[in-house]
PDB file of C-alpha atoms in Angstrom:
ATOM      1  CA  UNK A 270      59.813-237.366  24.782  1.00 87.00           C
ATOM      2  CA  UNK A 271      59.783-234.226  22.690  1.00 89.00           C
ATOM      3  CA  UNK A 272      63.582-234.045  22.759  1.00 89.00           C
ATOM      4  CA  UNK A 273      63.781-237.504  21.189  1.00 91.00           C
ATOM      5  CA  UNK A 274      61.493-236.400  18.379  1.00 94.00           C
ATOM      6  CA  UNK A 275      63.488-233.182  17.904  1.00 94.00           C
ATOM      7  CA  UNK A 276      66.757-235.154  17.723  1.00 94.00           C
ATOM      8  CA  UNK A 277      65.285-237.537  15.135  1.00 95.00           C
ATOM      9  CA  UNK A 278      63.994-234.625  13.035  1.00 95.00           C
ATOM     10  CA  UNK A 279      67.374-232.875  13.321  1.00 95.00           C
ATOM     11  CA  UNK A 280      69.097-236.074  12.194  1.00 94.00           C
ATOM     12  CA  UNK A 281      66.855-236.258   9.139  1.00 96.00           C
ATOM     13  CA  UNK A 282      67.584-232.599   8.359  1.00 95.00           C
ATOM     14  CA  UNK A 283      71.321-233.246   8.737  1.00 96.00           C
ATOM     15  CA  UNK A 284      71.111-236.238   6.431  1.00 96.00           C
ATOM     16  CA  UNK A 285      69.191-234.270   3.807  1.00 96.00           C
ATOM     17  CA  UNK A 286      71.591-231.321   3.996  1.00 95.00           C
ATOM     18  CA  UNK A 287      74.597-233.635   3.765  1.00 95.00           C
ATOM     19  CA  UNK A 288      73.220-235.357   0.679  1.00 96.00           C
ATOM     20  CA  UNK A 289      72.364-231.947  -0.748  1.00 95.00           C
ATOM     21  CA  UNK A 290      75.920-230.748  -0.148  1.00 94.00           C
ATOM     22  CA  UNK A 291      77.288-233.759  -2.001  1.00 95.00           C
ATOM     23  CA  UNK A 292      74.846-233.501  -4.908  1.00 95.00           C
ATOM     24  CA  UNK A 293      74.973-229.704  -5.345  1.00 94.00           C
ATOM     25  CA  UNK A 294      76.474-228.372  -8.546  1.00 94.00           C
ATOM     26  CA  UNK A 295      77.567-225.078  -7.017  1.00 93.00           C
ATOM     27  CA  UNK A 296      80.480-224.900  -4.605  1.00 94.00           C
ATOM     28  CA  UNK A 297      78.825-222.053  -2.695  1.00 94.00           C
ATOM     29  CA  UNK A 298      75.675-224.103  -2.107  1.00 94.00           C
ATOM     30  CA  UNK A 299      77.778-227.049  -0.935  1.00 95.00           C
ATOM     31  CA  UNK A 300      79.648-224.894   1.574  1.00 94.00           C
ATOM     32  CA  UNK A 301      76.444-223.380   2.937  1.00 94.00           C
ATOM     33  CA  UNK A 302      74.785-226.779   3.289  1.00 94.00           C
ATOM     34  CA  UNK A 303      77.850-228.201   5.034  1.00 93.00           C
ATOM     35  CA  UNK A 304      77.718-225.285   7.460  1.00 92.00           C
ATOM     36  CA  UNK A 305      74.037-226.033   7.983  1.00 93.00           C
ATOM     37  CA  UNK A 306      74.861-229.629   8.895  1.00 94.00           C
ATOM     38  CA  UNK A 307      77.277-228.367  11.511  1.00 93.00           C
ATOM     39  CA  UNK A 308      74.741-225.881  12.841  1.00 93.00           C
ATOM     40  CA  UNK A 309      72.079-228.554  13.234  1.00 95.00           C
ATOM     41  CA  UNK A 310      74.670-230.799  14.898  1.00 94.00           C
ATOM     42  CA  UNK A 311      75.223-228.070  17.482  1.00 95.00           C
ATOM     43  CA  UNK A 312      71.470-228.024  18.092  1.00 94.00           C
ATOM     44  CA  UNK A 313      71.552-231.797  18.658  1.00 95.00           C
ATOM     45  CA  UNK A 314      74.386-231.387  21.151  1.00 95.00           C
ATOM     46  CA  UNK A 315      72.339-228.755  22.967  1.00 94.00           C
ATOM     47  CA  UNK A 316      69.287-231.014  23.094  1.00 94.00           C
ATOM     48  CA  UNK A 317      71.419-233.836  24.471  1.00 94.00           C
ATOM     49  CA  UNK A 318      72.563-231.649  27.354  1.00 92.00           C
ATOM     50  CA  UNK A 319      76.045-230.621  26.274  1.00 92.00           C
ATOM     51  CA  UNK A 320      75.906-226.837  25.884  1.00 93.00           C
ATOM     52  CA  UNK A 321      79.697-226.445  25.941  1.00 94.00           C
ATOM     53  CA  UNK A 322      80.110-228.819  23.008  1.00 93.00           C
ATOM     54  CA  UNK A 323      77.196-227.120  21.226  1.00 93.00           C
ATOM     55  CA  UNK A 324      78.811-223.697  21.574  1.00 94.00           C
ATOM     56  CA  UNK A 325      82.142-225.003  20.314  1.00 93.00           C
ATOM     57  CA  UNK A 326      80.516-226.757  17.350  1.00 91.00           C
ATOM     58  CA  UNK A 327      78.552-223.634  16.443  1.00 90.00           C
ATOM     59  CA  UNK A 328      81.580-221.352  16.694  1.00 92.00           C
ATOM     60  CA  UNK A 329      84.222-223.539  15.089  1.00 92.00           C
ATOM     61  CA  UNK A 330      82.318-226.069  13.013  1.00 85.00           C
ATOM     62  CA  UNK A 331      79.629-223.842  11.611  1.00 86.00           C
ATOM     63  CA  UNK A 332      81.110-220.380  11.844  1.00 87.00           C
ATOM     64  CA  UNK A 333      84.862-220.493  11.357  1.00 91.00           C
ATOM     65  CA  UNK A 334      85.015-223.455   8.998  1.00 90.00           C
ATOM     66  CA  UNK A 335      82.335-222.020   6.726  1.00 90.00           C
ATOM     67  CA  UNK A 336      84.111-218.660   6.586  1.00 90.00           C
ATOM     68  CA  UNK A 337      87.452-220.315   5.821  1.00 93.00           C
ATOM     69  CA  UNK A 338      85.895-222.395   3.032  1.00 92.00           C
ATOM     70  CA  UNK A 339      84.221-219.313   1.586  1.00 89.00           C
ATOM     71  CA  UNK A 340      87.501-217.413   1.681  1.00 90.00           C
TER      72      UNK A 340
END
C-alpha cells in the first residue's frame, strides 16, 4: 500500500522535474533537473523490486549522463 503511494508521489515529482527541465532558462538547471528525473526513476525501480535496474539507472542515467552533459 505505501509503496503504491510512494510510486505515485515519485511519478509526480518526476513529472514536475521534467517540466521544470524543459521550462528552465539556464542550461545548468536543466541538466540538474534531468539528472533528478533519472535519480527518482531509479528510486521507482527500487520500489518496484528491481534493485539491479535501479543501480544501473542511478550510475549511468543519473551519474554518468549528468557528468557528461555538464562537461
